[in-house]
PDB file of C-alpha atoms in Angstrom:
ATOM      1  CA  MET A1084     148.073 150.921 211.275  1.00 71.00           C
ATOM      2  CA  PRO A1085     146.606 149.821 207.943  1.00 77.00           C
ATOM      3  CA  SER A1086     144.345 152.135 205.977  1.00 89.00           C
ATOM      4  CA  ALA A1087     140.591 151.606 205.976  1.00 95.00           C
ATOM      5  CA  ALA A1088     140.965 150.252 202.426  1.00 96.00           C
ATOM      6  CA  ILE A1089     143.480 147.589 203.471  1.00 96.00           C
ATOM      7  CA  THR A1090     141.377 146.679 206.496  1.00 96.00           C
ATOM      8  CA  ALA A1091     138.310 146.281 204.231  1.00 97.00           C
ATOM      9  CA  LEU A1092     140.230 144.141 201.729  1.00 97.00           C
ATOM     10  CA  ASP A1093     141.429 141.906 204.569  1.00 97.00           C
ATOM     11  CA  ALA A1094     137.900 141.642 206.004  1.00 96.00           C
ATOM     12  CA  ALA A1095     136.558 140.657 202.570  1.00 96.00           C
ATOM     13  CA  GLY A1096     139.209 137.949 202.232  1.00 97.00           C
ATOM     14  CA  LEU A1097     140.190 139.409 198.882  1.00 97.00           C
ATOM     15  CA  PRO A1098     143.814 138.708 197.921  1.00 97.00           C
ATOM     16  CA  TYR A1099     145.713 141.875 196.990  1.00 97.00           C
ATOM     17  CA  ARG A1100     149.203 143.245 196.555  1.00 97.00           C
ATOM     18  CA  VAL A1101     150.143 146.656 197.954  1.00 97.00           C
ATOM     19  CA  ILE A1102     152.143 148.893 195.607  1.00 97.00           C
ATOM     20  CA  ARG A1103     153.895 151.858 197.236  1.00 95.00           C
ATOM     21  CA  HIS A1104     155.140 154.236 194.561  1.00 93.00           C
ATOM     22  CA  GLY A1105     155.058 157.841 195.711  1.00 87.00           C
ATOM     23  CA  PRO A1106     153.511 160.732 193.785  1.00 89.00           C
ATOM     24  CA  VAL A1107     152.634 160.416 190.099  1.00 92.00           C
ATOM     25  CA  THR A1108     151.585 163.134 187.692  1.00 90.00           C
ATOM     26  CA  SER A1109     149.996 161.197 184.833  1.00 92.00           C
ATOM     27  CA  LEU A1110     148.188 158.011 183.927  1.00 93.00           C
ATOM     28  CA  SER A1111     151.177 156.669 182.008  1.00 95.00           C
ATOM     29  CA  GLU A1112     153.472 157.398 184.956  1.00 95.00           C
ATOM     30  CA  ALA A1113     151.068 155.590 187.313  1.00 95.00           C
ATOM     31  CA  ALA A1114     151.034 152.558 184.999  1.00 97.00           C
ATOM     32  CA  THR A1115     154.828 152.539 184.774  1.00 97.00           C
ATOM     33  CA  VAL A1116     155.483 152.763 188.514  1.00 96.00           C
ATOM     34  CA  ARG A1117     152.799 150.156 189.219  1.00 96.00           C
ATOM     35  CA  GLY A1118     154.228 147.833 186.535  1.00 96.00           C
ATOM     36  CA  VAL A1119     150.910 147.499 184.698  1.00 97.00           C
ATOM     37  CA  GLU A1120     149.302 148.510 181.429  1.00 97.00           C
ATOM     38  CA  ILE A1121     147.296 151.750 181.255  1.00 97.00           C
ATOM     39  CA  PRO A1122     143.855 150.013 181.250  1.00 97.00           C
ATOM     40  CA  ASP A1123     144.821 148.308 184.531  1.00 98.00           C
ATOM     41  CA  VAL A1124     145.065 151.646 186.346  1.00 98.00           C
ATOM     42  CA  VAL A1125     141.451 151.923 187.418  1.00 98.00           C
ATOM     43  CA  LYS A1126     140.104 155.230 188.676  1.00 97.00           C
ATOM     44  CA  THR A1127     137.345 155.315 191.277  1.00 98.00           C
ATOM     45  CA  ILE A1128     135.098 158.274 190.461  1.00 97.00           C
ATOM     46  CA  VAL A1129     132.492 159.559 192.913  1.00 98.00           C
ATOM     47  CA  VAL A1130     129.252 160.483 191.174  1.00 98.00           C
ATOM     48  CA  ARG A1131     126.335 162.319 192.772  1.00 97.00           C
ATOM     49  CA  ARG A1132     122.820 161.145 191.913  1.00 95.00           C
ATOM     50  CA  GLY A1133     120.991 163.367 194.362  1.00 91.00           C
ATOM     51  CA  PRO A1134     121.151 164.764 197.882  1.00 90.00           C
ATOM     52  CA  ASP A1135     123.163 162.302 199.999  1.00 91.00           C
ATOM     53  CA  ASP A1136     123.014 159.792 197.129  1.00 96.00           C
ATOM     54  CA  HIS A1137     126.340 158.923 195.552  1.00 98.00           C
ATOM     55  CA  LEU A1138     127.939 155.992 193.797  1.00 98.00           C
ATOM     56  CA  PHE A1139     131.380 154.850 192.741  1.00 98.00           C
ATOM     57  CA  VAL A1140     132.201 154.383 189.061  1.00 98.00           C
ATOM     58  CA  LEU A1141     135.285 152.319 188.215  1.00 98.00           C
ATOM     59  CA  THR A1142     136.849 153.452 184.943  1.00 98.00           C
ATOM     60  CA  PRO A1143     139.877 151.827 183.320  1.00 98.00           C
ATOM     61  CA  GLY A1144     142.845 154.001 182.435  1.00 97.00           C
ATOM     62  CA  GLY A1145     142.508 155.689 179.062  1.00 96.00           C
ATOM     63  CA  ARG A1146     138.717 155.910 179.356  1.00 97.00           C
ATOM     64  CA  VAL A1147     136.267 158.436 180.804  1.00 97.00           C
ATOM     65  CA  ILE A1148     132.700 158.178 182.045  1.00 98.00           C
ATOM     66  CA  SER A1149     130.134 158.331 179.259  1.00 98.00           C
ATOM     67  CA  TRP A1150     127.486 160.432 180.986  1.00 98.00           C
ATOM     68  CA  PRO A1151     124.700 159.421 178.548  1.00 98.00           C
ATOM     69  CA  LYS A1152     125.489 155.703 179.038  1.00 98.00           C
ATOM     70  CA  LEU A1153     125.681 156.050 182.825  1.00 98.00           C
ATOM     71  CA  ARG A1154     122.440 158.066 183.031  1.00 98.00           C
ATOM     72  CA  ALA A1155     120.672 155.457 180.886  1.00 98.00           C
ATOM     73  CA  LEU A1156     121.970 152.609 183.046  1.00 98.00           C
ATOM     74  CA  LEU A1157     120.839 154.321 186.243  1.00 98.00           C
ATOM     75  CA  GLY A1158     117.555 155.582 184.799  1.00 97.00           C
ATOM     76  CA  VAL A1159     118.212 159.189 185.768  1.00 96.00           C
ATOM     77  CA  ASN A1160     118.298 162.464 183.876  1.00 95.00           C
ATOM     78  CA  ARG A1161     120.993 164.176 185.888  1.00 95.00           C
ATOM     79  CA  LEU A1162     124.295 163.198 187.471  1.00 97.00           C
ATOM     80  CA  SER A1163     127.203 165.300 188.659  1.00 96.00           C
ATOM     81  CA  MET A1164     130.622 165.011 190.229  1.00 96.00           C
ATOM     82  CA  PRO A1165     130.961 166.466 193.704  1.00 96.00           C
ATOM     83  CA  ASP A1166     133.769 168.867 194.520  1.00 95.00           C
ATOM     84  CA  ALA A1167     136.851 167.530 196.293  1.00 95.00           C
ATOM     85  CA  ALA A1168     135.619 168.467 199.785  1.00 96.00           C
ATOM     86  CA  THR A1169     132.267 166.748 199.276  1.00 96.00           C
ATOM     87  CA  ALA A1170     133.939 163.667 197.798  1.00 96.00           C
ATOM     88  CA  LYS A1171     136.096 163.429 200.922  1.00 96.00           C
ATOM     89  CA  ASP A1172     133.078 163.945 203.178  1.00 96.00           C
ATOM     90  CA  VAL A1173     131.072 161.149 201.541  1.00 96.00           C
ATOM     91  CA  THR A1174     133.934 158.627 201.145  1.00 97.00           C
ATOM     92  CA  GLY A1175     136.473 159.437 203.839  1.00 96.00           C
ATOM     93  CA  TYR A1176     139.163 159.619 201.152  1.00 97.00           C
ATOM     94  CA  GLU A1177     140.902 162.490 199.374  1.00 94.00           C
ATOM     95  CA  ARG A1178     140.779 162.647 195.587  1.00 92.00           C
ATOM     96  CA  GLY A1179     143.568 160.538 194.141  1.00 90.00           C
ATOM     97  CA  THR A1180     143.174 157.955 196.912  1.00 93.00           C
ATOM     98  CA  ILE A1181     139.479 157.074 196.604  1.00 96.00           C
ATOM     99  CA  THR A1182     138.472 153.427 196.559  1.00 97.00           C
ATOM    100  CA  PRO A1183     135.169 151.709 197.282  1.00 98.00           C
ATOM    101  CA  PHE A1184     137.003 149.516 199.808  1.00 98.00           C
ATOM    102  CA  GLY A1185     136.708 150.946 203.303  1.00 97.00           C
ATOM    103  CA  ALA A1186     134.820 154.082 202.292  1.00 97.00           C
ATOM    104  CA  THR A1187     132.815 155.673 205.104  1.00 96.00           C
ATOM    105  CA  THR A1188     129.615 154.751 203.214  1.00 95.00           C
ATOM    106  CA  ALA A1189     129.264 151.629 201.084  1.00 94.00           C
ATOM    107  CA  TRP A1190     127.869 153.448 198.050  1.00 97.00           C
ATOM    108  CA  PRO A1191     126.784 151.331 195.070  1.00 98.00           C
ATOM    109  CA  VAL A1192     129.528 150.500 192.567  1.00 98.00           C
ATOM    110  CA  VAL A1193     129.249 150.595 188.781  1.00 98.00           C
ATOM    111  CA  ALA A1194     132.232 149.225 186.882  1.00 98.00           C
ATOM    112  CA  ASP A1195     132.969 149.579 183.219  1.00 98.00           C
ATOM    113  CA  GLU A1196     132.829 146.161 181.584  1.00 98.00           C
ATOM    114  CA  ARG A1197     136.393 146.524 180.300  1.00 98.00           C
ATOM    115  CA  VAL A1198     137.866 145.891 183.756  1.00 97.00           C
ATOM    116  CA  ARG A1199     136.651 142.259 183.745  1.00 98.00           C
ATOM    117  CA  GLY A1200     139.221 139.513 183.400  1.00 97.00           C
ATOM    118  CA  ARG A1201     142.160 141.711 184.420  1.00 97.00           C
ATOM    119  CA  THR A1202     144.361 142.313 187.397  1.00 98.00           C
ATOM    120  CA  ILE A1203     143.656 145.953 188.164  1.00 98.00           C
ATOM    121  CA  THR A1204     145.171 148.560 190.441  1.00 98.00           C
ATOM    122  CA  LEU A1205     143.004 150.792 192.605  1.00 97.00           C
ATOM    123  CA  GLY A1206     143.617 153.585 195.063  1.00 94.00           C
ATOM    124  CA  ALA A1207     144.346 152.350 198.569  1.00 95.00           C
ATOM    125  CA  GLY A1208     143.167 155.283 200.638  1.00 93.00           C
ATOM    126  CA  GLU A1209     146.459 157.155 200.777  1.00 92.00           C
ATOM    127  CA  HIS A1210     148.547 159.066 198.250  1.00 92.00           C
ATOM    128  CA  GLY A1211     151.268 157.096 196.478  1.00 93.00           C
ATOM    129  CA  VAL A1212     149.782 153.716 197.377  1.00 94.00           C
ATOM    130  CA  ALA A1213     147.706 151.358 195.234  1.00 96.00           C
ATOM    131  CA  VAL A1214     146.494 147.801 195.504  1.00 97.00           C
ATOM    132  CA  ALA A1215     146.532 145.213 192.735  1.00 98.00           C
ATOM    133  CA  VAL A1216     143.516 142.902 192.804  1.00 98.00           C
ATOM    134  CA  ASP A1217     141.762 140.437 190.545  1.00 98.00           C
ATOM    135  CA  ALA A1218     139.038 142.564 188.969  1.00 98.00           C
ATOM    136  CA  ASP A1219     136.418 139.826 188.814  1.00 98.00           C
ATOM    137  CA  ALA A1220     136.871 138.920 192.482  1.00 98.00           C
ATOM    138  CA  ALA A1221     136.793 142.598 193.504  1.00 98.00           C
ATOM    139  CA  LEU A1222     133.627 143.256 191.470  1.00 98.00           C
ATOM    140  CA  GLU A1223     131.944 140.298 193.147  1.00 98.00           C
ATOM    141  CA  VAL A1224     132.926 141.445 196.649  1.00 97.00           C
ATOM    142  CA  LEU A1225     131.683 144.954 195.861  1.00 98.00           C
ATOM    143  CA  GLY A1226     128.408 143.707 194.358  1.00 98.00           C
ATOM    144  CA  ALA A1227     129.210 145.897 191.372  1.00 98.00           C
ATOM    145  CA  THR A1228     126.935 146.493 188.423  1.00 98.00           C
ATOM    146  CA  VAL A1229     129.074 145.892 185.334  1.00 98.00           C
ATOM    147  CA  ALA A1230     128.173 147.644 182.081  1.00 98.00           C
ATOM    148  CA  ASP A1231     129.549 149.680 179.196  1.00 98.00           C
ATOM    149  CA  VAL A1232     129.708 153.118 180.868  1.00 98.00           C
ATOM    150  CA  THR A1233     132.849 154.688 179.379  1.00 98.00           C
ATOM    151  CA  ASP A1234     134.205 156.181 176.196  1.00 97.00           C
ATOM    152  CA  PRO A1235     137.824 156.470 175.080  1.00 97.00           C
ATOM    153  CA  GLU A1236     139.601 159.409 176.678  1.00 92.00           C
ATOM    154  CA  PRO A1237     139.925 162.216 174.123  1.00 86.00           C
ATOM    155  CA  GLY A1238     143.296 161.981 172.392  1.00 75.00           C
ATOM    156  CA  ARG A1239     143.736 158.265 173.135  1.00 65.00           C
TER     157      ARG A1239
END
């Protein structure tokens, strides 16, 4: 039985390629086993705006959320990241597998502008599995807000 993420991708008519690779321990290892460059490994981060108010932030590999930029974009003074149990409760996915596709709630999506024009890989709802998709098509399907919301990861 396909994961909720795969079912959602199929329902959206979005072409994708499944990549089964087993456990990885680093960003560079994920890029290597997926056969992509580091910026193409896109993390889906769950961010809490308020009680029962979350969103997904798509960040390219090698970059981290810029909290001041994201707060300014959203017009809020405070954001936080929920703990792993809460993230699973609000998405249906465990950390390391989270994707906006097929989540239990269709939270808004904000994507860093650097994912545009690329083929990206995202979590697919289960450990050791990713999907490769055209970023622009995925952002359109998700109705994502695209903006500069990241900074280089320290040490990169």
